[in-house]
PDB file of C-alpha atoms in Angstrom:
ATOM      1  CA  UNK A   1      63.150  82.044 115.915  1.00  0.00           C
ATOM      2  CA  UNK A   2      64.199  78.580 114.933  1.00  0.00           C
ATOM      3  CA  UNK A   3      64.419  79.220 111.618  1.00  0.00           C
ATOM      4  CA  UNK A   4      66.464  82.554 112.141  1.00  0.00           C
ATOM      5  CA  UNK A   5      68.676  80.475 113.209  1.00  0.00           C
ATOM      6  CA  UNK A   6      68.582  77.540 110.265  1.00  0.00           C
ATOM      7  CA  UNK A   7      68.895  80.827 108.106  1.00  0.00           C
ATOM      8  CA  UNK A   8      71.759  82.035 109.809  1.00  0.00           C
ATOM      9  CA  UNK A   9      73.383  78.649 110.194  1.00  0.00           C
ATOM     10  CA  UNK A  10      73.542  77.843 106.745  1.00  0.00           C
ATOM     11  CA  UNK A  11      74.276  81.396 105.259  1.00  0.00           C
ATOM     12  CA  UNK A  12      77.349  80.660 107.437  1.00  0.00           C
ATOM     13  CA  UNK A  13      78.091  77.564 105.984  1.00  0.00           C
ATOM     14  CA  UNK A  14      77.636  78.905 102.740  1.00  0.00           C
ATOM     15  CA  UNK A  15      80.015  81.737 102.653  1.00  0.00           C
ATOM     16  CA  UNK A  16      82.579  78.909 104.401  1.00  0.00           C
ATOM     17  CA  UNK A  17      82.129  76.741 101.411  1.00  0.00           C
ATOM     18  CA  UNK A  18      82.822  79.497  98.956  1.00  0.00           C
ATOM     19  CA  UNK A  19      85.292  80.996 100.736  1.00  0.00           C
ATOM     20  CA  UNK A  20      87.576  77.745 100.829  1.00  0.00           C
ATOM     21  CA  UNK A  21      86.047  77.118  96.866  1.00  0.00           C
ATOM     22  CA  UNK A  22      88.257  80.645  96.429  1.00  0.00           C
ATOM     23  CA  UNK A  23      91.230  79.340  98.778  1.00  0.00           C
ATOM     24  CA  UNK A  24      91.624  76.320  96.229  1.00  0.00           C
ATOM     25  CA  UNK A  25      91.833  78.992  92.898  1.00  0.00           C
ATOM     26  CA  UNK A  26      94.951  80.465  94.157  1.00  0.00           C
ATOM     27  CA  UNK A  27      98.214  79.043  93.823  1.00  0.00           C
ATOM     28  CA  UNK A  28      98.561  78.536  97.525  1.00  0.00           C
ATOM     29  CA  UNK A  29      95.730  76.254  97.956  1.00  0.00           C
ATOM     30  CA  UNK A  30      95.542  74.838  94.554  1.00  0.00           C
ATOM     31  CA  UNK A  31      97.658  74.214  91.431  1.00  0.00           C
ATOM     32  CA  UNK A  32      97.251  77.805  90.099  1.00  0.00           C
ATOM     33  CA  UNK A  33      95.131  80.471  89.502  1.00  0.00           C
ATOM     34  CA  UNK A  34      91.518  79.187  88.506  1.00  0.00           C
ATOM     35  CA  UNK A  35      88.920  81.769  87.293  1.00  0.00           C
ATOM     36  CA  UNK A  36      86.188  79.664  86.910  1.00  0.00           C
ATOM     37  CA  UNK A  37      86.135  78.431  90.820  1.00  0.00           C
ATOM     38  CA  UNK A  38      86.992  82.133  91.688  1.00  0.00           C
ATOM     39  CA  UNK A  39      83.717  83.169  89.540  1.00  0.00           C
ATOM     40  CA  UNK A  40      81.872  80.098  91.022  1.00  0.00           C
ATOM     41  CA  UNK A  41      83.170  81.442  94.421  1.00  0.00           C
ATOM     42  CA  UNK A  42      81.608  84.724  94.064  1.00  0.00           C
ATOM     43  CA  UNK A  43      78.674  83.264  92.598  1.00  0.00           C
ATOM     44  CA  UNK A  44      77.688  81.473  95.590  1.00  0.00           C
ATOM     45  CA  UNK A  45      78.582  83.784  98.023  1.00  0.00           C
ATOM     46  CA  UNK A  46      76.146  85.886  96.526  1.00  0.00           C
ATOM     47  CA  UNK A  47      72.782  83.616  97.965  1.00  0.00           C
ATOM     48  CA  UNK A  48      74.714  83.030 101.035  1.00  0.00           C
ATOM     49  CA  UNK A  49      74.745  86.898 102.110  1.00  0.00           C
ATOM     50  CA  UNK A  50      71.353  87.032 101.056  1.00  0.00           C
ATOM     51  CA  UNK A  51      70.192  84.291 103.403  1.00  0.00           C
ATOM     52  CA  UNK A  52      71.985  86.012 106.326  1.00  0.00           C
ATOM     53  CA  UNK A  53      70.515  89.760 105.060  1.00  0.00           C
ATOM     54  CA  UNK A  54      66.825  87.812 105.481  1.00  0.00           C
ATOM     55  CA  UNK A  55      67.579  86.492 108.688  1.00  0.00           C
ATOM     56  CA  UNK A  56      68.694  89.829 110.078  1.00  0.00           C
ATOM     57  CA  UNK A  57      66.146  91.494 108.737  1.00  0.00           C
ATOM     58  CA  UNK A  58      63.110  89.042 110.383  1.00  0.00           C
ATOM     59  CA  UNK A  59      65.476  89.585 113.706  1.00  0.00           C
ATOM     60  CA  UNK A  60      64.860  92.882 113.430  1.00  0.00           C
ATOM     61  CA  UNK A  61      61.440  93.126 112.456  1.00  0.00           C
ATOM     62  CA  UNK A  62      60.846  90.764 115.789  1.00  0.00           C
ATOM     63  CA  UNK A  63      62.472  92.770 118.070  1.00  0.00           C
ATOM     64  CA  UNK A  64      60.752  95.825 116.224  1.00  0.00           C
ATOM     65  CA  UNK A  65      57.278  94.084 116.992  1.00  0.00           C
ATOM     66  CA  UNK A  66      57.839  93.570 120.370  1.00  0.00           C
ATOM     67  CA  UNK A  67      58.916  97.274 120.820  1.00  0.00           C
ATOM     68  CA  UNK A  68      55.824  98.440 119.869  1.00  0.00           C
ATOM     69  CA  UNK A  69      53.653  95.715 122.145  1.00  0.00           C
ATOM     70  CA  UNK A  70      55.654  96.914 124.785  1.00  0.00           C
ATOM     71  CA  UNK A  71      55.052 100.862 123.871  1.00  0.00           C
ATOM     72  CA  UNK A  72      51.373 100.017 123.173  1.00  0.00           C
ATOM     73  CA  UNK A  73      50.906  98.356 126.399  1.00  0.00           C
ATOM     74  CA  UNK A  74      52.458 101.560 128.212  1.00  0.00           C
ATOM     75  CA  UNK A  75      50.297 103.836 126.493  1.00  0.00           C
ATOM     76  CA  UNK A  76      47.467 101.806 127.822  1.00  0.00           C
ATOM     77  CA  UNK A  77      48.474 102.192 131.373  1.00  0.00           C
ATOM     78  CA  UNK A  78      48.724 105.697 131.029  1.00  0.00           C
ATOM     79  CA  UNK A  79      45.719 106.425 129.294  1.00  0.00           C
ATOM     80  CA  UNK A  80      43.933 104.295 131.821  1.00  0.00           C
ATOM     81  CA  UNK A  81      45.540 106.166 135.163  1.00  0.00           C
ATOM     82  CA  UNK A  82      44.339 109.795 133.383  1.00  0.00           C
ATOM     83  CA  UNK A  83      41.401 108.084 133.003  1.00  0.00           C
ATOM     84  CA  UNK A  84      40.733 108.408 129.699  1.00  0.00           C
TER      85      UNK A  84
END
């Protein structure tokens, strides 16, 4: 769960970093239009969605897991009161 978390934390961190790299290519937080941090921007956001896709997915497949402990464990308790 921990590392969920890392995951998520620096997927985070990641799309803030590119998305003040793109604030500083425009001519309000830079000197002017800069393609090459816009391209860089886009370039790193790319790994930093990525990281927070895997972490949602491993979330998911968690609580998925536990679902089915939790169904198998009910099935259990049913089979055993019809005796089976």
């Amino acid at each position: 769960m921990i590392l969920l978390r890392i995951l998520q934390v620096v997927g985070v961190a990641g799309i803030l970093a590119c998305a003040h790299l793109a604030w500083q290519a425009t001519p309000w937080g830079g000197e002017g239009w800069a393609r090459a941090r816009l391209l860089y921007a886009g370039a790193g956001a790319i790994p930093a969605l990525a990281l927070l896709g895997i972490a949602s997915l491993c979330a998911a497949l968690r609580r998925q897991a536990q679902e089915i402990a939790a169904l198998k464990d009910t099935l259990a308790r049913i089979e055993k009161r019809l005796g089976a």
